[in-house]
Coordinates of C-alpha atoms in Angstrom, one line a residue:
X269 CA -51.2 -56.1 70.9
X270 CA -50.0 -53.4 73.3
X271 CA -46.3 -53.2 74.2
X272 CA -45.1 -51.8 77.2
X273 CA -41.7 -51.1 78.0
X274 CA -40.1 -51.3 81.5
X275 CA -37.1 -49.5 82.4
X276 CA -36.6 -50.1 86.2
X277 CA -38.8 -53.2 88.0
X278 CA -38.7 -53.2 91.3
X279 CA -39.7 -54.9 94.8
X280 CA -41.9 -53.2 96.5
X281 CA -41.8 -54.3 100.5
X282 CA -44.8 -52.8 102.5
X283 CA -44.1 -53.2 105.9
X284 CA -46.8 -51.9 108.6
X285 CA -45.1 -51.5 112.3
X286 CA -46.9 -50.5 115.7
X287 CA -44.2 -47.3 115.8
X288 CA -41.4 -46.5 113.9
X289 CA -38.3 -44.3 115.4
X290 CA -34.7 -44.2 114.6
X291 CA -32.2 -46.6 116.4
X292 CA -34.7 -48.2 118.0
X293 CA -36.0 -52.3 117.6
X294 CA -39.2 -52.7 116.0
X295 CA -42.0 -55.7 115.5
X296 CA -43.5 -56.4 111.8
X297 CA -47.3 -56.3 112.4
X298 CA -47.8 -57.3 108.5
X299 CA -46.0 -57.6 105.2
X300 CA -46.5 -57.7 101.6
X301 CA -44.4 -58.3 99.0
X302 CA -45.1 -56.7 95.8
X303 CA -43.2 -57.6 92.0
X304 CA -43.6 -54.5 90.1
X305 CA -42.5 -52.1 88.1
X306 CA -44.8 -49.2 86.0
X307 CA -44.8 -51.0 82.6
X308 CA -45.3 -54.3 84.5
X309 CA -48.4 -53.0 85.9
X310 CA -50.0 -51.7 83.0
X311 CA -49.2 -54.8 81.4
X312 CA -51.3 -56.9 84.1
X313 CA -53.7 -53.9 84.3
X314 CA -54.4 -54.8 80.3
X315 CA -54.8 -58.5 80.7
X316 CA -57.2 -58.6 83.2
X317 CA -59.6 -56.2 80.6
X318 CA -59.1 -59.0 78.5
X319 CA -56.7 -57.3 75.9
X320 CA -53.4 -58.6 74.6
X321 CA -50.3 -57.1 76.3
X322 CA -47.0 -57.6 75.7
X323 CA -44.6 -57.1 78.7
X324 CA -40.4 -56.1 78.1
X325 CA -37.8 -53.8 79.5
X326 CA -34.5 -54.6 81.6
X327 CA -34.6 -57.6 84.4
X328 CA -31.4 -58.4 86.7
X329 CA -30.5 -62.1 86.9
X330 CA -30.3 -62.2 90.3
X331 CA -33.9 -62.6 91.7
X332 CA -35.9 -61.2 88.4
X333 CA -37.6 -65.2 88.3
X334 CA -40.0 -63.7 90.6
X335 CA -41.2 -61.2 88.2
X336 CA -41.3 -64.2 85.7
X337 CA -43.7 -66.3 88.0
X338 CA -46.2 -63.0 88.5
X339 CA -46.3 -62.1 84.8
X340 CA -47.1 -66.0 84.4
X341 CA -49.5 -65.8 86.8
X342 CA -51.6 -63.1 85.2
X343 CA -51.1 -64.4 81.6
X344 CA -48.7 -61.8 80.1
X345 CA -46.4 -62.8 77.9
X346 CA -42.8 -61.3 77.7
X347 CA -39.4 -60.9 77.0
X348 CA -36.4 -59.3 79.0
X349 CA -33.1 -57.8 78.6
X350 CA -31.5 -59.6 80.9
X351 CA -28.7 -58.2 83.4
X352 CA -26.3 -58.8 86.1
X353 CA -27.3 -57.8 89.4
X354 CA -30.7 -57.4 91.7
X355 CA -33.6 -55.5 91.1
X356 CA -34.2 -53.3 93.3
X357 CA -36.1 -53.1 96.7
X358 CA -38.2 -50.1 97.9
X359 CA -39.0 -50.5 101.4
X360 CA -42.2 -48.6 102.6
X361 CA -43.0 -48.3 106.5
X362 CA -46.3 -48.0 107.8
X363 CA -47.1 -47.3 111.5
X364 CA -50.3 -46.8 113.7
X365 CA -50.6 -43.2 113.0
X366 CA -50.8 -44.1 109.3
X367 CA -47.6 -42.1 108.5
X368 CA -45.6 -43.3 105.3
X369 CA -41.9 -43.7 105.5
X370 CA -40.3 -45.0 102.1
X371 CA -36.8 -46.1 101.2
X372 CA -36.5 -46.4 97.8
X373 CA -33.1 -48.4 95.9
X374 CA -31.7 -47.7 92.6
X375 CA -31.6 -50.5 89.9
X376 CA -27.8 -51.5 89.3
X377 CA -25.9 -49.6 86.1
X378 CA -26.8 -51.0 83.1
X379 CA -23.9 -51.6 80.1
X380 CA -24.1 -49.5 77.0
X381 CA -24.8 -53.0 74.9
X382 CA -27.6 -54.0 77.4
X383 CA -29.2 -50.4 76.8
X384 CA -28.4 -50.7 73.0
X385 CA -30.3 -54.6 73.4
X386 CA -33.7 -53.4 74.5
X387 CA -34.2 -50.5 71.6
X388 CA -33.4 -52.9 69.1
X389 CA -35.8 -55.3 71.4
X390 CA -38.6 -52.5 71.3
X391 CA -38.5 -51.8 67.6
X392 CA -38.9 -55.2 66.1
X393 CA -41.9 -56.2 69.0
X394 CA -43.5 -52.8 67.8
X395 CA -43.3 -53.2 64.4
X396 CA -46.2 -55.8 65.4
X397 CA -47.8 -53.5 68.0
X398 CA -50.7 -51.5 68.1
X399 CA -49.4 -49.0 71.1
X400 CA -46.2 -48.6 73.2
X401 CA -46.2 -47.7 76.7
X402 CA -43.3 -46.8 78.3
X403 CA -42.9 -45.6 81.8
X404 CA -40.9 -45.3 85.4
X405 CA -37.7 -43.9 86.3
X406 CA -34.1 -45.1 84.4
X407 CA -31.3 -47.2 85.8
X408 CA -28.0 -45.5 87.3
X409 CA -26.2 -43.9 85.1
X410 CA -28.4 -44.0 82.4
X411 CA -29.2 -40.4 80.9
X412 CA -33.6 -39.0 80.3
X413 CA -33.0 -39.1 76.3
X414 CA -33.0 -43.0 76.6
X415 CA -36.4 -42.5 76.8
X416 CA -36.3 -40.6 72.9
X417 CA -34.0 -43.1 71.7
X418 CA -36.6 -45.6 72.5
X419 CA -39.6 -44.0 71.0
X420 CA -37.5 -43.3 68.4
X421 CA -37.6 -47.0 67.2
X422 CA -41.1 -47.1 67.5
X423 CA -42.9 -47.2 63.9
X424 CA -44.7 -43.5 62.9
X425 CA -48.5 -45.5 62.6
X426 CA -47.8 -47.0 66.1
X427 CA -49.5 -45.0 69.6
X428 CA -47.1 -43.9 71.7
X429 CA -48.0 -43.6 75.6
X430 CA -45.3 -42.1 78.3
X431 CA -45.8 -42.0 81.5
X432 CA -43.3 -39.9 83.3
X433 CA -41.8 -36.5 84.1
X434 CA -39.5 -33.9 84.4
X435 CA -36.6 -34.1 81.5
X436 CA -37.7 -38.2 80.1
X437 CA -41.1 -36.1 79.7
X438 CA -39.6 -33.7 77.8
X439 CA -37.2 -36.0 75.9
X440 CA -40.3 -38.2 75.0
X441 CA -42.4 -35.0 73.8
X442 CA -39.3 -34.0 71.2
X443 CA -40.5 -37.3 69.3
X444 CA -43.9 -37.0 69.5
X445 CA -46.2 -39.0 71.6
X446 CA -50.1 -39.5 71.7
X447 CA -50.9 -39.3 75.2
X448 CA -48.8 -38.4 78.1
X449 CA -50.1 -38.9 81.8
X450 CA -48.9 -37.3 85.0
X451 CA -50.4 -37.3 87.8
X452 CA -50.2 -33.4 89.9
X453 CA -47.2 -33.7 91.8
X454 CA -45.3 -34.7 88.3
X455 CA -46.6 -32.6 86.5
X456 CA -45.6 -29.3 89.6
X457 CA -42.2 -31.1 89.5
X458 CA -42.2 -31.1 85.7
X459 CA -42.7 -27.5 85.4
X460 CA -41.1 -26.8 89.0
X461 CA -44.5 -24.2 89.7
X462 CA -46.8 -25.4 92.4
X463 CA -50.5 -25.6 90.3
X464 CA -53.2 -23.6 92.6
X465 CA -56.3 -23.5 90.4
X466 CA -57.8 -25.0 87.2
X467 CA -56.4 -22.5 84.9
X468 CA -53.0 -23.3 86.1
X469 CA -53.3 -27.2 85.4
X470 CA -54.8 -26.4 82.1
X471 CA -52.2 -24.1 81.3
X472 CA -49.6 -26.5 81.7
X473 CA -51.4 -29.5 80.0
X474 CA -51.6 -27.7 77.3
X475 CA -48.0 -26.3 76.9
X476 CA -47.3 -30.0 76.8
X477 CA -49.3 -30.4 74.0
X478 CA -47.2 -27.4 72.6
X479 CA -44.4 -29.1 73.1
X480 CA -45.6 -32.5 71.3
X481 CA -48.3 -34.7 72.8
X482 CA -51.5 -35.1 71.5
X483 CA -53.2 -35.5 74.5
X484 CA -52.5 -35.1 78.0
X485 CA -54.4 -37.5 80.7
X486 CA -53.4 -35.7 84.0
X487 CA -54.3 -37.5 87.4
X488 CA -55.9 -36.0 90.3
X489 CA -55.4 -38.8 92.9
X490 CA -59.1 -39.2 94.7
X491 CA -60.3 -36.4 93.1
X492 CA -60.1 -37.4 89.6
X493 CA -58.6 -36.5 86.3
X494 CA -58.5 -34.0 83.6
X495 CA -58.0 -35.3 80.0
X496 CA -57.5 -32.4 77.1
X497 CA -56.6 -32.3 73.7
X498 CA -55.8 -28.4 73.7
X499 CA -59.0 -27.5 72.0
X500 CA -61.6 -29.7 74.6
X501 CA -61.1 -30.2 78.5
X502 CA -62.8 -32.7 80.4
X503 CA -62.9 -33.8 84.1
X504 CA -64.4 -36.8 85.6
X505 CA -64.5 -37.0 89.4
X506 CA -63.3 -40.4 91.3
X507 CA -65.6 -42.4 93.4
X508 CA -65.3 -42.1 97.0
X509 CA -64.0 -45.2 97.9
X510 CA -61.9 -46.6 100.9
X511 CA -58.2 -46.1 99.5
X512 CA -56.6 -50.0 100.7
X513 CA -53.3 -49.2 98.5
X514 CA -52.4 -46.7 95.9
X515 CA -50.0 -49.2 94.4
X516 CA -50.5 -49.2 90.7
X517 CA -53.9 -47.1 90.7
X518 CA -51.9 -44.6 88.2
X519 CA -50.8 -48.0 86.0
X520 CA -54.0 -49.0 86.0
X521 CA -55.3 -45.4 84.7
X522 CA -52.9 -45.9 82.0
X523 CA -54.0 -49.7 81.3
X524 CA -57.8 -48.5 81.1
X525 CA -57.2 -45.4 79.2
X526 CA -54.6 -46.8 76.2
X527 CA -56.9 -50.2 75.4
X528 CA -59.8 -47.3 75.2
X529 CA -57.6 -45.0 73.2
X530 CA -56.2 -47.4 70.6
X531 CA -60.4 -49.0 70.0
X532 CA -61.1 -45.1 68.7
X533 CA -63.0 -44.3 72.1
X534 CA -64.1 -40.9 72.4
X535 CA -62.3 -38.2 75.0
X536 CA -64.6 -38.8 77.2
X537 CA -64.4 -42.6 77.3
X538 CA -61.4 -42.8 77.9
X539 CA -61.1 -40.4 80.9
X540 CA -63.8 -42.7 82.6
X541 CA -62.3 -45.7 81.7
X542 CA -58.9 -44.1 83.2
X543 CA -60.3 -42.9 86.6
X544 CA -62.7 -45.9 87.0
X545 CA -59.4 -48.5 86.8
X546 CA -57.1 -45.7 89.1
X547 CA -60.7 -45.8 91.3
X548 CA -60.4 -49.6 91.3
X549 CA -57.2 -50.2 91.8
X550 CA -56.8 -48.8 95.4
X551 CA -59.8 -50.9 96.7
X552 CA -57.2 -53.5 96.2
X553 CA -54.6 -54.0 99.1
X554 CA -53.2 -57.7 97.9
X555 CA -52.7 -56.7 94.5
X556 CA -50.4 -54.5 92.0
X557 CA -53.5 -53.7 89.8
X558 CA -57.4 -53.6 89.8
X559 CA -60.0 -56.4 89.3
X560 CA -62.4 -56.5 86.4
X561 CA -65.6 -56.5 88.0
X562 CA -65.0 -53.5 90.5
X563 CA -63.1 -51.7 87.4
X564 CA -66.8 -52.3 85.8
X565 CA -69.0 -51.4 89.0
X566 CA -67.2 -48.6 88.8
X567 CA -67.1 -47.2 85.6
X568 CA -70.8 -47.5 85.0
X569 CA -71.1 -44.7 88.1
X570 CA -69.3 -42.2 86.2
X571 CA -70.0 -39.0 84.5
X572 CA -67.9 -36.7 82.5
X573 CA -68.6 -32.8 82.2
X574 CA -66.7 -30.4 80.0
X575 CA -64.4 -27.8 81.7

């Protein structure tokens, strides 16, 4: 079983207008309404590859049913910290130039005893796990070691996966983890440099592994990904495919890449596996992850080459 651990679920509202400018009145042309959340994602990503996921994290008591019905939905079982309060709602505009405009909320404060709840939650559901993920931004007021404190309760023979950046990347690395994954911008953020080469993004993929992953899965958005262990580099280039929604492709990169990881896959297995379920999932605009059969199409196009 695979846990994954999510800190911060949200709504995702994807709105697409025929023009958007402030203070004026504008139509909806279409809307889609997405429960999600990082973990969440990988969680679904998992069960539609037909392995056995195991969804928790924080949920508010307010509206967090939905997220009950989708997880029901796709067959993943769970159990929640529950919380007053609503989840949040991220509001993305889209108008007929294609320009983005996003409005993102910030999950309500969470009490010390709720945070103290899910690590005592994560420890005994991973005590009968073969891999943890944990991903996605933290609650208000809530501090980047909470994501140490939770791997910290994570049994030593167990695989540890984060997905995230900046200081809960760092915090993560100080207990050890088996595979980080950033994608570019996170990982420029992380180390506040703008990367202009391969040299650069190898540089820094490695100093992670310095600083305590074994292996560092970093996504190149259309173009790709890099996987490296410190000693070997490998790069797989993405399909060219029409790009419907990016929603979830880096959750489903994680999905692919930790049920290939925790089977013994090689390296380069599970960088194909990784970019063909990213590659997948933005072919799908009416879903928060990727389906099986494209995820398949896909992967047997792919080829690996050491860098």
């Amino acid at each position: 079983m695979i846990l994954t651990v999510c800190l911060s679920p949200c709504i995702d509202v994807n709105i697409e207008v025929d023009s958007l400018a402030v203070g004026r009145s504008h139509k909806v042309i279409s809307k889609r309404i997405f429960f999600t959340g990082k973990a969440l994602n990988v969680a679904i990503g998992l069960s539609r590859l037909g392995a056995e996921a195991f969804a928790t994290g924080f949920m508010y008591e307010t509206n967090g049913n939905q997220f009950e019905q989708e997880l029901h939905r796709e067959r993943v079982p769970y159990k929640f910290v529950w919380s007053e309060g609503r989840v949040r709602e991220n509001y993305k505009f889209i108008d007929n130039k294609s320009m983005l405009t996003e409005v993102d909320d910030t999950s309500p404060e969470l009490k010390p005893e709720k945070q103290e709840e899910l690590i005592k939650l994560v420890g005994e559901i991973a005590a009968h796990s073969e891999a943890v993920v944990i991903s996605g931004s933290l609650a208000k007021g809530m501090t980047p070691d909470y994501y140490g404190k939770i791997l910290r309760n994570v049994p030593d023979n167990v695989v540890k996966i984060a997905d995230t950046e900046g200081e809960r990347l760092f915090e993560s690395l100080k207990v050890g983890v088996d595979i980080v994954k950033p994608n570019l911008g996170e990982l420029e953020r992380t180390f506040n440099r703008q990367m202009r080469n391969k040299k650069d993004l190898l540089d820094s993929c490695h100093k992670l592994i310095d600083l305590g992953t074994k292996c560092v899965l970093l996504s190149l958005g259309k173009h790709g990904a890099i996987i490296t262990d410190g000693k070997h580099n490998y790069y797989c280039k993405s399909l060219n495919v029409a790009m419907n929604s990016t929603l979830g492709a880096g959750d489903g990169m994680v999905a692919a890449a930790v049920q290939a990881y925790v089977k013994g896959a090689s390296m380069q297995d599970i960088l194909k596996c990784g970019v063909a379920a990213g590659t997948a999932a933005v072919t799908s605009p009416y879903s928060i992850s990727f389906k099986k059969d494209k995820y398949e199409e896909i992967l047997s196009t792919l080829t690996v080459k050491e860098i």
